[in-house]
Amino acid sequence: MPKRDDHYYLTTPIYYVNDVAHVGHAYTSIASDIMARFQRLLGKQVHFVTGTDEHGQKIARAAEARGVGPQTFVDEISEGFRELNKKLNTSTTDFIRTTEPRHLKAAQKIWEAANAAGDIYKKSYEGLYCVSCEQFYIEKDLNDGVCPIHLKAPELLQEENYFFKLSKYTEPLKKYFDAHPDFVYPQNRQKEMRQILEEGLDDISISRSVEKLSWGIPVPGDDTQVMYVWFDALTNYITAAGYADDEKFFDTWWPADAHVMGKEINRFHSLLWPAMLLSAGLPLPKQIVVHGWLTADGQKMSKSIGNVIKPYDVIEKYGLDTFRYFLFRELPFGSDGDFSFAKLEQRYRSDLGNDLGNLVMRTVAMTQKFCAGVVPSETSGDHEEIWDRYRAHMERWEFQSALELVWEYVRGLNQLIDHEKPWAAEKEGRHSDVEKTLYTILEGLRHIAIALQPFMPETADKILAQLGFEYFNPQFDTLQEWGLLKSGVPLIAAPPLFPPLTE
Ligand code: MSP
């Protein structure tokens, strides 16, 4: 049975456990969470998977440097990522580790399927390998002899390995790209992949000799080799969908609707992974969604520069929802963007404190003062076409534009207060005008809270709770309706959502 349209499966990359998480990892996870929550708003069932990538040379070396066995090492760091995931309030439904037995089974199964398709062969090989990328490079792709991402010289590897016939999939992938113009998103990332396809794909080494590296999944039928970490890691996306484990679950969720990742690993997801799936006779994911990189004050974040921003520090000081808002309001999804505390504080003061926080605060206060603290009588209102635009932006991962729209609405409601001056109207005995204004704003706030829910789930809940909605399951459909806020319902005042920052 084909997968149903009301089921949405999305994934984050699985994170390398060689080091603690930084703000770039949080960016990928939160972006995915925004989409997961938006899809639930649309009423879909969502399977949302994240996890950790635990094999390979990089991890083996990091464990060695710490003087502990690899399993002990990965257990500890993986736990750190699980904690971060909770801290970010991502609504994941599974956390996968590549050292789990279910994953070993899946990785071996897809290997066997590719082998059965005649796509795996053995040969002696010598190549330049960047351990930080876990990737071979050819001379022309290096910058003055160093890896363009890690700026380090690759190591010369020489051994007999298994190879995957990636070259065989150049033409099928071109055809697939032609037939699915939104497969890699956004377009500039699609173009980069097409360029590579035009040049033609080369076969790639997909195993390592156990003598050189034993920390990996054994190649089926050959104890002397373990799988190349990317072959193993990409497979996590089907492991978590039940491949090799639960056929019914697999039919329910595969193919994935979206794999989300940063641009440096696009190539693995848009070319190698689809080729592996074609080889194994499995359907391809619907979309590869690629975002840019975060820099810190204009510079690449790196341990050696010492400018790595830790998500915990930001959350501690400004609150999680501020962090989530800032990342997607300030930085256009898909391009690189700069993280700066100065810009974050500015957004906090203006958009969050001044615009949204104040709107909620003064509306609730005026309702208490002029309407005995209950929702005043209902005013007719129009369905706002802004929510159709919001939906279109969200569906296209244009989170910045979606937030801009919400803020236009927030500012419009603030202007309504300034224009209608309910305090003056009350004095002049125009109570029904006061009621009309306040109802319009309160019902508007219900809309705002729902539209913000994917971005700022706690803030949305807090706003809805003040409006008297408890345990409310927000749905996009209710943005198309006016008048769901019932008159007579008591408001529940609460402390400011975004109190002034203290030094
Ligand atoms: N383990 C691989 C992914 C395997 S998926 C089958 C990996 N892990 S990673 O931990 O290095 O990166 C995971 C994600 O974090 C990637 O999407 C990457 O783009 C993102 N980020 C890491 N640093 C980043 C920034 N500075 N900015 C934005 N995101 C970046 O690659």
Short mmCIF file of C-alpha atoms and ligand atoms in Angstrom, two decimals, residues 12-18 22-28 52-53 58 81 132 230 233-237 260-265 269 291-295 300-301, ligand 1:
data_model
loop_
_atom_site.label_atom_id
_atom_site.label_comp_id
_atom_site.label_asym_id
_atom_site.label_seq_id
_atom_site.Cartn_x
_atom_site.Cartn_y
_atom_site.Cartn_z
CA THR A 12 17.56 15.61 10.98
CA PRO A 13 21.04 14.40 10.11
CA ILE A 14 22.41 12.15 12.80
CA TYR A 15 25.09 14.04 14.70
CA TYR A 16 28.71 13.03 14.99
CA VAL A 17 29.52 12.23 18.55
CA ASN A 18 33.14 13.34 18.44
CA HIS A 22 26.97 23.61 19.19
CA VAL A 23 24.55 26.13 17.85
CA GLY A 24 24.82 24.82 14.26
CA HIS A 25 23.47 21.44 15.35
CA ALA A 26 20.66 23.17 17.20
CA TYR A 27 19.86 25.10 14.01
CA THR A 28 19.30 21.92 11.98
CA THR A 52 23.70 10.16 16.57
CA ASP A 53 26.28 8.96 14.06
CA LYS A 58 36.77 10.45 13.55
CA PHE A 81 22.80 15.09 22.20
CA SER A 132 36.81 15.27 9.73
CA TRP A 230 28.53 7.35 5.44
CA ALA A 233 24.97 6.56 8.60
CA LEU A 234 22.65 7.32 5.68
CA THR A 235 20.90 4.04 6.28
CA ASN A 236 19.66 5.34 9.64
CA TYR A 237 16.80 6.99 7.77
CA VAL A 260 16.97 18.25 6.48
CA MET A 261 20.68 19.12 6.64
CA GLY A 262 23.38 21.75 6.16
CA LYS A 263 24.94 22.39 2.78
CA GLU A 264 28.25 20.61 3.42
CA ILE A 265 26.54 17.22 3.50
CA HIS A 269 22.06 13.03 0.74
CA HIS A 291 20.18 25.00 4.83
CA GLY A 292 23.19 27.29 5.05
CA TRP A 293 25.75 27.75 7.78
CA LEU A 294 25.71 29.86 10.85
CA THR A 295 28.71 32.02 11.47
CA LYS A 300 33.20 30.42 10.80
CA MET A 301 32.58 28.83 14.18
N1 MSP B 1 27.16 12.77 10.94
C1 MSP B 1 27.00 13.59 9.80
C2 MSP B 1 25.59 13.49 9.24
C3 MSP B 1 25.15 12.11 8.87
S1 MSP B 1 23.50 12.09 8.34
C4 MSP B 1 23.31 10.60 7.68
C5 MSP B 1 27.29 15.04 10.16
N2 MSP B 1 27.18 15.37 11.43
S2 MSP B 1 27.53 16.82 12.04
O1 MSP B 1 27.34 16.66 13.45
O2 MSP B 1 28.81 17.25 11.61
O3 MSP B 1 26.53 17.83 11.43
C6 MSP B 1 25.16 17.70 11.58
C7 MSP B 1 24.42 18.91 11.13
O4 MSP B 1 24.83 20.09 11.83
C8 MSP B 1 24.58 19.21 9.65
O5 MSP B 1 23.31 19.49 9.08
C9 MSP B 1 25.41 20.45 9.64
O6 MSP B 1 25.19 21.24 8.52
C10 MSP B 1 24.93 21.13 10.92
N3 MSP B 1 25.88 22.14 11.33
C11 MSP B 1 27.09 21.96 11.94
N4 MSP B 1 27.69 23.19 12.02
C12 MSP B 1 26.92 24.13 11.45
C13 MSP B 1 26.92 25.52 11.41
N5 MSP B 1 27.93 26.24 11.83
N6 MSP B 1 25.80 26.13 10.93
C14 MSP B 1 24.66 25.45 10.58
N7 MSP B 1 24.64 24.15 10.63
C15 MSP B 1 25.83 23.44 10.78
O7 MSP B 1 27.58 15.82 9.27
#
